[in-house]
Coordinates of C-alpha atoms in Angstrom, one line a residue:
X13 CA 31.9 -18.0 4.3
X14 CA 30.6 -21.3 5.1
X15 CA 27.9 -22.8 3.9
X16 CA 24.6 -24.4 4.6
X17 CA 25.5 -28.2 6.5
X18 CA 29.1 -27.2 7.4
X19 CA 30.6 -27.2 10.5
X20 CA 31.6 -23.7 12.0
X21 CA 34.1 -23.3 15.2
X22 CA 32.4 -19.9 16.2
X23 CA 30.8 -18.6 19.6
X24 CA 27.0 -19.4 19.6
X25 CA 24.4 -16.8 19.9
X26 CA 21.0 -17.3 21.3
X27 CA 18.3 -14.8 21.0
X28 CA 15.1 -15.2 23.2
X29 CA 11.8 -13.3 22.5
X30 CA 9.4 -14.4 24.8
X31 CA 8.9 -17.9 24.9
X32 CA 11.3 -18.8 21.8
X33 CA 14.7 -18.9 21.6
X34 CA 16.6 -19.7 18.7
X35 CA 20.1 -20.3 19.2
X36 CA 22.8 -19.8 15.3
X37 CA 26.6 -19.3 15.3
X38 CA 27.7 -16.4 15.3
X39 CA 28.1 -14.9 12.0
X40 CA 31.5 -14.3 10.4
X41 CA 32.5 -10.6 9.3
X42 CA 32.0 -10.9 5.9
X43 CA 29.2 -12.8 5.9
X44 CA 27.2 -9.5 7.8
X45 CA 28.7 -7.2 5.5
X46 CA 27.6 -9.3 2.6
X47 CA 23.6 -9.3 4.1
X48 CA 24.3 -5.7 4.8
X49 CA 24.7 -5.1 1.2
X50 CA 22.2 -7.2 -0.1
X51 CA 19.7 -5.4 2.1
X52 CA 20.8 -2.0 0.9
X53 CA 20.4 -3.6 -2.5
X54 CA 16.9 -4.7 -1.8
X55 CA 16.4 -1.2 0.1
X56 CA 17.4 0.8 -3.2
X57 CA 15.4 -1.4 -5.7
X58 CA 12.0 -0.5 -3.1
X59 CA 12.3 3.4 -3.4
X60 CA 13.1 3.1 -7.1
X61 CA 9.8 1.5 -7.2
X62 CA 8.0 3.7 -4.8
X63 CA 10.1 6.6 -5.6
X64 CA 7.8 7.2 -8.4
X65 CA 4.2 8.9 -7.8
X66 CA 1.1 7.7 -8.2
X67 CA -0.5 4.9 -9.7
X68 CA -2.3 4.2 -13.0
X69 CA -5.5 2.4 -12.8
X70 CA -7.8 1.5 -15.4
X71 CA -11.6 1.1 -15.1
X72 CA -14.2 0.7 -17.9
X73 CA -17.2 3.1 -17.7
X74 CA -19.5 0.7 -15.7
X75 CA -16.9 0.7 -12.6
X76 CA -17.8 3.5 -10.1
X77 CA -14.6 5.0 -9.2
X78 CA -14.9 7.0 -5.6
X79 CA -12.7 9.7 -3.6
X80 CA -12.7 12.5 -1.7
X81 CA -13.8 15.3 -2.2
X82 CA -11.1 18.2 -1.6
X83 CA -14.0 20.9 -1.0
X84 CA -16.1 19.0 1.0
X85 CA -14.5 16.7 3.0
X86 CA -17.6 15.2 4.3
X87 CA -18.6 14.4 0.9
X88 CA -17.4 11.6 -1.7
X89 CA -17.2 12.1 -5.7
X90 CA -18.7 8.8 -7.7
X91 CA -17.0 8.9 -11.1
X92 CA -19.5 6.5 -13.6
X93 CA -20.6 6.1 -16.8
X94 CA -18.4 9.4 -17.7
X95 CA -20.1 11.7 -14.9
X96 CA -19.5 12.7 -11.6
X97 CA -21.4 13.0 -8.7
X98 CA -21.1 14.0 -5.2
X99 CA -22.9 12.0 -1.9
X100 CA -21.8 9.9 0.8
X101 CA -22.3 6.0 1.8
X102 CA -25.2 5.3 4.2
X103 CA -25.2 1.6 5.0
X104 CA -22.9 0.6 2.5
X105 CA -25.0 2.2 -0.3
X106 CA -24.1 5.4 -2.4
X107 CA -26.5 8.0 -1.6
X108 CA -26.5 11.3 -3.8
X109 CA -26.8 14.8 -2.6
X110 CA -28.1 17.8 -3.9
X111 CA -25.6 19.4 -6.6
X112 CA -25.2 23.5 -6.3
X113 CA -26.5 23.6 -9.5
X114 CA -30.1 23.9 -10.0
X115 CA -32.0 21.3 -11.8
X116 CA -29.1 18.1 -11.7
X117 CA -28.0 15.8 -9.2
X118 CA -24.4 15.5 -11.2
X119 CA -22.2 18.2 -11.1

């Protein structure tokens, strides 16, 4: 393999997108196989990472946490200060809505 400032007696390749072109010699054999590897390497060590389901967060009680909610899809569950309520955002600003059950706006 050579390395970085030596000279190299192999073809030239030039590849043009748009208006720039960058022009390398050609790589040798074993130098693509060795980037080939590394890349399945690095390839490996993401789905290890991603591989694994969901993520742990952690929020004190005074952090509204917000997601969907599966029943109403319209709707969006605040979690805060250990209850849970359901509403939707109008201008930026978490509005509650009326809970099923009778006398509460949490449910």
């Amino acid at each position: 393999m050579a390395r970085n400032g030596e000279k190299r007696n192999h073809p030239t390749v030039e590849l043009t997108i748009g208006l720039v072109s960058v022009r390398s010699g050609q790589a040798e054999k074993d130098e693509v196989q060795a980037a080939l590897q590394a890349s399945e390497q690095a390839k490996q060590g993401l789905l290890a990472a991603l591989g694994k389901p969901g993520i742990d967060l952690e929020f004190d009680q005074d952090t509204p946490v917000y997601f969907g909610d599966p029943e109403h899809p319209e709707l969006v569950i605040q979690q805060w200060r250990g209850r849970e309520a359901r509403g939707r955002f109008v201008d930026d600003e978490f509005q509650y809505v009326a809970c099923r059950r009778p006398g509460t706006m949490f449910c």
